[in-house]
Coordinates of C-alpha atoms in Angstrom, one line a residue:
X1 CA 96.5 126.5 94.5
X2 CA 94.7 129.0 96.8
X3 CA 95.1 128.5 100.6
X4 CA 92.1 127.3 101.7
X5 CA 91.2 128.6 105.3
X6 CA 88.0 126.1 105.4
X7 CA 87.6 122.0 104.4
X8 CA 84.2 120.2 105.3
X9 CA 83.9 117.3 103.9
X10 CA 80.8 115.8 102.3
X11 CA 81.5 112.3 101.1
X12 CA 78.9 110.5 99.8
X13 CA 77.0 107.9 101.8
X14 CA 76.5 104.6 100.2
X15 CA 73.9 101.6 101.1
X16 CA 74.8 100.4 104.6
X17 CA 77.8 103.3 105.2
X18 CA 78.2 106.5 106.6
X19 CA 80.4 109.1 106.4
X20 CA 80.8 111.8 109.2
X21 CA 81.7 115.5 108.0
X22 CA 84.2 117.0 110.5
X23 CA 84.6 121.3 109.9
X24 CA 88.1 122.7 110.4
X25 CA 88.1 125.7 112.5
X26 CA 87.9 129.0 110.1
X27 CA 91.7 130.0 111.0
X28 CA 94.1 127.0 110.5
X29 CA 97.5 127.3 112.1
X30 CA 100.0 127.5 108.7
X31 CA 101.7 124.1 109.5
X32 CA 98.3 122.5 108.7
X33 CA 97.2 124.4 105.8
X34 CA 99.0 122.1 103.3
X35 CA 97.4 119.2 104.4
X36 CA 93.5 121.1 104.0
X37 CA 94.9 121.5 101.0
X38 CA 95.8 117.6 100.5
X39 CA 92.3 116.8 101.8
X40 CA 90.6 119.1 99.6
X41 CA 91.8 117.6 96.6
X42 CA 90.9 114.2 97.9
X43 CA 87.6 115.5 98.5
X44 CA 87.0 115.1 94.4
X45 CA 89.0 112.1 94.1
X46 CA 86.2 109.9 92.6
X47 CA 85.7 112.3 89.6
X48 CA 89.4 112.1 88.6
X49 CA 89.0 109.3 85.9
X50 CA 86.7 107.3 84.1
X51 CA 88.8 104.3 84.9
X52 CA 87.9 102.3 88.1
X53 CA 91.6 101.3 88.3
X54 CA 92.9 104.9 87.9
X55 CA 90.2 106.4 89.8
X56 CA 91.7 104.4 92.9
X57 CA 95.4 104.7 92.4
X58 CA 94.7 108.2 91.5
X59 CA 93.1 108.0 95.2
X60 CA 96.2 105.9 96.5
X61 CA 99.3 108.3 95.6
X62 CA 96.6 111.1 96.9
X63 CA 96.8 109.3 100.7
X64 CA 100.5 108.7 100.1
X65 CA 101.5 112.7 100.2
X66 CA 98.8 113.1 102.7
X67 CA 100.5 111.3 105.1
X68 CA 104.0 112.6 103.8
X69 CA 102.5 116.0 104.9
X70 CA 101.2 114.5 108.5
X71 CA 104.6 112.9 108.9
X72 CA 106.0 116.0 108.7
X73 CA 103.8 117.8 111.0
X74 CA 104.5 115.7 113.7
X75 CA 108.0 116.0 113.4
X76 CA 107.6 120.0 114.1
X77 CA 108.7 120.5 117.7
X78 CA 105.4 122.5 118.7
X79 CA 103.0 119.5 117.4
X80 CA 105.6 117.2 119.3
X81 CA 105.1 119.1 122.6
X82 CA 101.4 119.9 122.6
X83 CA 100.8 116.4 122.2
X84 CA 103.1 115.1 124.7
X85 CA 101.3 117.1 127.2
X86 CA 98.4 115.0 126.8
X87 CA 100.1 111.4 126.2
X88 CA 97.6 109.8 128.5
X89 CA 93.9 111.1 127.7
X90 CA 91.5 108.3 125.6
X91 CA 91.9 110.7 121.7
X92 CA 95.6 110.7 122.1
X93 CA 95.2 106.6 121.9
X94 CA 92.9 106.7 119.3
X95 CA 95.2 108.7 117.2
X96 CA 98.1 106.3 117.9
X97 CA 95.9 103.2 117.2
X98 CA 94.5 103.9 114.1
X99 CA 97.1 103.8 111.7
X100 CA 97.9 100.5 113.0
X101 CA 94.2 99.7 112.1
X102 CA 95.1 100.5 108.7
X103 CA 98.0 98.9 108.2
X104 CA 96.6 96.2 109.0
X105 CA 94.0 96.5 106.8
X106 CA 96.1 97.2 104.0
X107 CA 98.3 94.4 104.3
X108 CA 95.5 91.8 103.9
X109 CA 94.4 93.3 101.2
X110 CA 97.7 93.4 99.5
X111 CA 98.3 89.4 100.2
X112 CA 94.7 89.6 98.3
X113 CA 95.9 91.6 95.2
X114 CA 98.8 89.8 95.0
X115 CA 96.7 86.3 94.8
X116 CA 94.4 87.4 92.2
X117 CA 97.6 88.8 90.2
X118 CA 98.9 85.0 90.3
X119 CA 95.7 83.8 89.3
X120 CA 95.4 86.0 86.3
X121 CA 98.9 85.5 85.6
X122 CA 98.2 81.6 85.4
X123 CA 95.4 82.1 82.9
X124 CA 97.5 84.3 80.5
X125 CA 99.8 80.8 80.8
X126 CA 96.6 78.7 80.0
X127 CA 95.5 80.7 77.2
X128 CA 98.7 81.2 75.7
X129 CA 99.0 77.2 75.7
X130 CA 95.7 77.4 74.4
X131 CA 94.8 76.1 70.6
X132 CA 91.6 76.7 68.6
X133 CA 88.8 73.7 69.7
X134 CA 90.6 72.7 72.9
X135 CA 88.4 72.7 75.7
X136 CA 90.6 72.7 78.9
X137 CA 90.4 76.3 79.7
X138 CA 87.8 75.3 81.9
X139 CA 89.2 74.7 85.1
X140 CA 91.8 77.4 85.1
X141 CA 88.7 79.6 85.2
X142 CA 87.3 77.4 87.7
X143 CA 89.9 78.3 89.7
X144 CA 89.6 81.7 88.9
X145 CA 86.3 82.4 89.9
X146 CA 86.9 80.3 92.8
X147 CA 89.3 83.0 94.2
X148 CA 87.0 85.8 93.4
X149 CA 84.4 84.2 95.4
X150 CA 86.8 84.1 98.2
X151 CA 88.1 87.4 97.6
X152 CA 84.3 88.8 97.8
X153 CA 83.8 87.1 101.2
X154 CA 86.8 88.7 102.5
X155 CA 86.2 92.3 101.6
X156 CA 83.1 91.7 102.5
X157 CA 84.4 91.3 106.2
X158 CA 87.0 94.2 105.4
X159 CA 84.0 96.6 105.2
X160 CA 82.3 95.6 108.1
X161 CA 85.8 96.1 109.9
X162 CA 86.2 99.6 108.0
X163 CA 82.9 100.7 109.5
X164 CA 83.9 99.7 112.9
X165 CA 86.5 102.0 112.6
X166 CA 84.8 104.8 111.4
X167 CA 82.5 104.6 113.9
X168 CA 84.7 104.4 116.7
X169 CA 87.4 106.7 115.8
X170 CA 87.1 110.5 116.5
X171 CA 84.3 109.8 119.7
X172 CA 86.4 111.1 122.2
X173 CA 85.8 114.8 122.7
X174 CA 88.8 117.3 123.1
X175 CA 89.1 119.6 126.2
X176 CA 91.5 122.5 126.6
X177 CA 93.5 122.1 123.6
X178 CA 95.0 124.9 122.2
X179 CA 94.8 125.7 118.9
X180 CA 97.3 124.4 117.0
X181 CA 96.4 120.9 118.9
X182 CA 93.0 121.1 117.7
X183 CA 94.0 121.7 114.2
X184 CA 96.2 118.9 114.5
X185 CA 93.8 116.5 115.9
X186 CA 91.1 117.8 113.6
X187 CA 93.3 117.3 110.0
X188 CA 94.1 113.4 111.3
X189 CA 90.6 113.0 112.4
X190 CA 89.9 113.9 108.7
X191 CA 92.7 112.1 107.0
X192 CA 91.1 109.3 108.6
X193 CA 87.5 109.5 107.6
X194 CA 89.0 110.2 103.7
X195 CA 91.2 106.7 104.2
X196 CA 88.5 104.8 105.2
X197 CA 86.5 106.1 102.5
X198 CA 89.4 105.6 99.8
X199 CA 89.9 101.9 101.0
X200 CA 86.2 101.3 101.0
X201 CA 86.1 102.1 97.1
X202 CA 89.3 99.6 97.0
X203 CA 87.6 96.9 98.4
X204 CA 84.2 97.3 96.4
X205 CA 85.8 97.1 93.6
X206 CA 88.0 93.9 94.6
X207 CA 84.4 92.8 96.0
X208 CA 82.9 92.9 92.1
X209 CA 80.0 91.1 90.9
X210 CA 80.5 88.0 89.0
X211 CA 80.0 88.1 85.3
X212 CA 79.7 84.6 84.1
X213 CA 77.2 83.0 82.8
X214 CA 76.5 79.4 84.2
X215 CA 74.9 76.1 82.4
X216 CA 71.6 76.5 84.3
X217 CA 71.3 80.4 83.6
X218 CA 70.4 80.2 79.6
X219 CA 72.4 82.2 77.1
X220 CA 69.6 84.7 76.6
X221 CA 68.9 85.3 80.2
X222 CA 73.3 85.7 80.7
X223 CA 72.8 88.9 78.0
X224 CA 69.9 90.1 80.0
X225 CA 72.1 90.7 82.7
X226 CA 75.1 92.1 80.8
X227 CA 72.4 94.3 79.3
X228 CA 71.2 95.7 82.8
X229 CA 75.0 96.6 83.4
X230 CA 75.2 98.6 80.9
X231 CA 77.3 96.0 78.9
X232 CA 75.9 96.3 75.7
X233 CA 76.0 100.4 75.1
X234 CA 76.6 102.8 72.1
X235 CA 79.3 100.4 69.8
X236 CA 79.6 97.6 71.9
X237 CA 81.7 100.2 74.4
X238 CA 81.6 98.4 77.7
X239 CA 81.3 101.7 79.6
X240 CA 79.5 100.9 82.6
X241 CA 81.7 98.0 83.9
X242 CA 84.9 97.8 85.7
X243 CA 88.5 96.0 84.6
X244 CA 87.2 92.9 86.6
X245 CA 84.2 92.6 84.9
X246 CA 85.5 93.2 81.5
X247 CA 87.5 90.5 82.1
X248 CA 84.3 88.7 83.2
X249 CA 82.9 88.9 80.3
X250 CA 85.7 88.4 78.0
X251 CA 86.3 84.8 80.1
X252 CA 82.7 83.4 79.8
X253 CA 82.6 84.6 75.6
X254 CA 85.1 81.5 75.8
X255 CA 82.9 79.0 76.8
X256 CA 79.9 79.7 74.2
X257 CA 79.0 76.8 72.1
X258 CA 79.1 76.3 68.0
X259 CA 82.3 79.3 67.9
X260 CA 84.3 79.2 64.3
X261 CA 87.7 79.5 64.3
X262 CA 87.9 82.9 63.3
X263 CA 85.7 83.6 66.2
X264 CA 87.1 81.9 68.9
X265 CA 90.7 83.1 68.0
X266 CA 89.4 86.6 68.3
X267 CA 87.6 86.0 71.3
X268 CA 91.1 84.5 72.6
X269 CA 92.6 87.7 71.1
X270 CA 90.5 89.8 73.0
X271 CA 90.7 87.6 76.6
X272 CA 94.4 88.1 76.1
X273 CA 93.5 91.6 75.9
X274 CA 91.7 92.3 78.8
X275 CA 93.9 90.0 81.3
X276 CA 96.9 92.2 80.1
X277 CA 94.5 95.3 81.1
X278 CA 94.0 93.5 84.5
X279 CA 97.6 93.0 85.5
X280 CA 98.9 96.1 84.7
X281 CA 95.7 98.0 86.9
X282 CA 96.9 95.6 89.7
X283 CA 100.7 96.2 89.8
X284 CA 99.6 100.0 90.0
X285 CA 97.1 99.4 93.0
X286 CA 100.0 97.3 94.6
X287 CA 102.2 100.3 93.9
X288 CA 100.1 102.6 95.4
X289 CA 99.4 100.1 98.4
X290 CA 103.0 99.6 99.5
X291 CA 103.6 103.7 98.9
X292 CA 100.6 104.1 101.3
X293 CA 102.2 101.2 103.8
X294 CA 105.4 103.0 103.7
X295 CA 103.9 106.3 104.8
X296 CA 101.6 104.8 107.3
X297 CA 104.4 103.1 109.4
X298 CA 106.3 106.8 109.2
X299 CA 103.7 108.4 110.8
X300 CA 103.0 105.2 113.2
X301 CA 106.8 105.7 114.4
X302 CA 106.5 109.4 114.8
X303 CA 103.1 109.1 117.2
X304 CA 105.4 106.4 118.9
X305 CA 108.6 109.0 119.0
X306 CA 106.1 111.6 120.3
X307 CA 104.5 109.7 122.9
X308 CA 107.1 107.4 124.5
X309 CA 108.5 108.2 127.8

């Protein structure tokens, strides 16, 4: 790849968030140019897959060697002394806080994943116990949904807390730094703006909309809805939803009235299907989370190395 000498960033801004652009200075000092580099490729992230599920672990393993590459310029002796220097000033905090914000983040979010994992894992169970006519599926997805209704709430609160610290972090202003410093504090400043962003896209997606239709919504009115989503496209090709969704709507087919039992077995079939799907999406995010976790606590114990008296 071509040394870049310049990375602005440009996220997008969705409903309710903003994203601050930060410019590197033209002339990066060659112990920060990898990581430019790292951000730049983040920068088109989203557009890496048409998979929601690969789209974020793609995003994921992307934080993972960005960090690797921060951990290892604070471990350089000249990063080591220039922030030293300036151990007590309000940024230097902000920098040593905010991976803790993160991890922190991160963890909850993995207790989450790992819930909904067990969840899914327990209708598999059900489904495989499951025979043609019997009707007791019902409260395992009950319970289902249940969670996903808890999980909404609590990513719901996640963003809010993912704002706060976008909106906080990088206030401070720098004086007298020399350049190396800034370039430093500039990348980090950046890396965190691009986490926040990446975790945000984690949590909307854990956040999804419901697809299920109820017993006061009639059938006709439940496909209306699936239609606006872009359910029913070119094929049947469920295009325009995400893994959670398609399992969604591959859940509430099992509860439609006056099924043969060709049908329902396929329906079954294809339920089976789309849980699998879900699992193995999961197990990769909670890869990629626990990669992330590992590299966050490096770089939290090198800021505490640094700074320490």
């Amino acid at each position: 790849m071509k040394k870049a000498s310049m990375a602005t960033f440009s996220l997008k801004h969705s409903s309710g968030y903003g994203v601050r652009s930060i410019s590197l200075p033209t002339r990066s000092h060659p112990s920060t140019i990898r990581i430019e580099e790292e951000l730049i490729k983040l920068k088109s992230w989203e557009t890496s897959s048409t998979s929601k599920v690969e789209t974020i672990c793609y995003g994921l393993c992307g934080l993972a060697d960005l960090y690797k590459h921060i951990e290892d310029l604070l471990k350089l002796p000249l990063t080591q002394q220039a922030l030293s220097q300036h151990r007590n000033e309000k940024w230097v905090n902000e920098l040593l806080d905010y991976p803790v914000r993160f991890l922190d983040l991160l963890g909850k979010t993995r207790d989450a994943i790992l819930l909904m994992k067990g969840s899914v894992e327990e209708l598999q169970s059900a489904l495989r116990r499951r025979k043609i006519g019997d009707l007791g599926i019902e409260c395992n997805l009950s319970v289902y949904w249940s969670l996903r209704r808890n999980m909404r709430k609590e990513c719901t609160k996640s963003l809010l807390l993912l704002k706060q610290i976008d909106e906080s972090f990088g206030a401070s202003p720098l004086l007298d730094l020399n350049s190396h410093l800034s370039a430093v504090v500039r990348v980090l400043r950046e890396a965190s703006l691009i986490t926040s962003y990446i975790f945000r896209s984690l949590l909307v997606f854990l956040s999804s909309p419901i697809l299920k239709s109820k017993v006061i919504i009639s059938k006709w009115a439940f496909v209306s809805r699936l239609v606006q989503k872009g359910v029913f496209a070119c094929n049947n090709q469920q295009e325009n939803i995400n893994e959670l969704e398609k399992v969604d709507l591959a859940l509430s087919s099992l509860l439609m009235d006056n099924l043969s039992k060709d049908a329902e077995a396929e329906k079954i079939q294809s339920a089976h299907g789309r849980l699998e799907a879900l699992v193995v999406g999961i197990e990769r995010i909670e890869n990629g989370l626990e990669c992330l976790f590992k590299r966050l606590i490096n770089v939290r114990v090198s800021f505490l190395n640094i700074l320490s008296p």
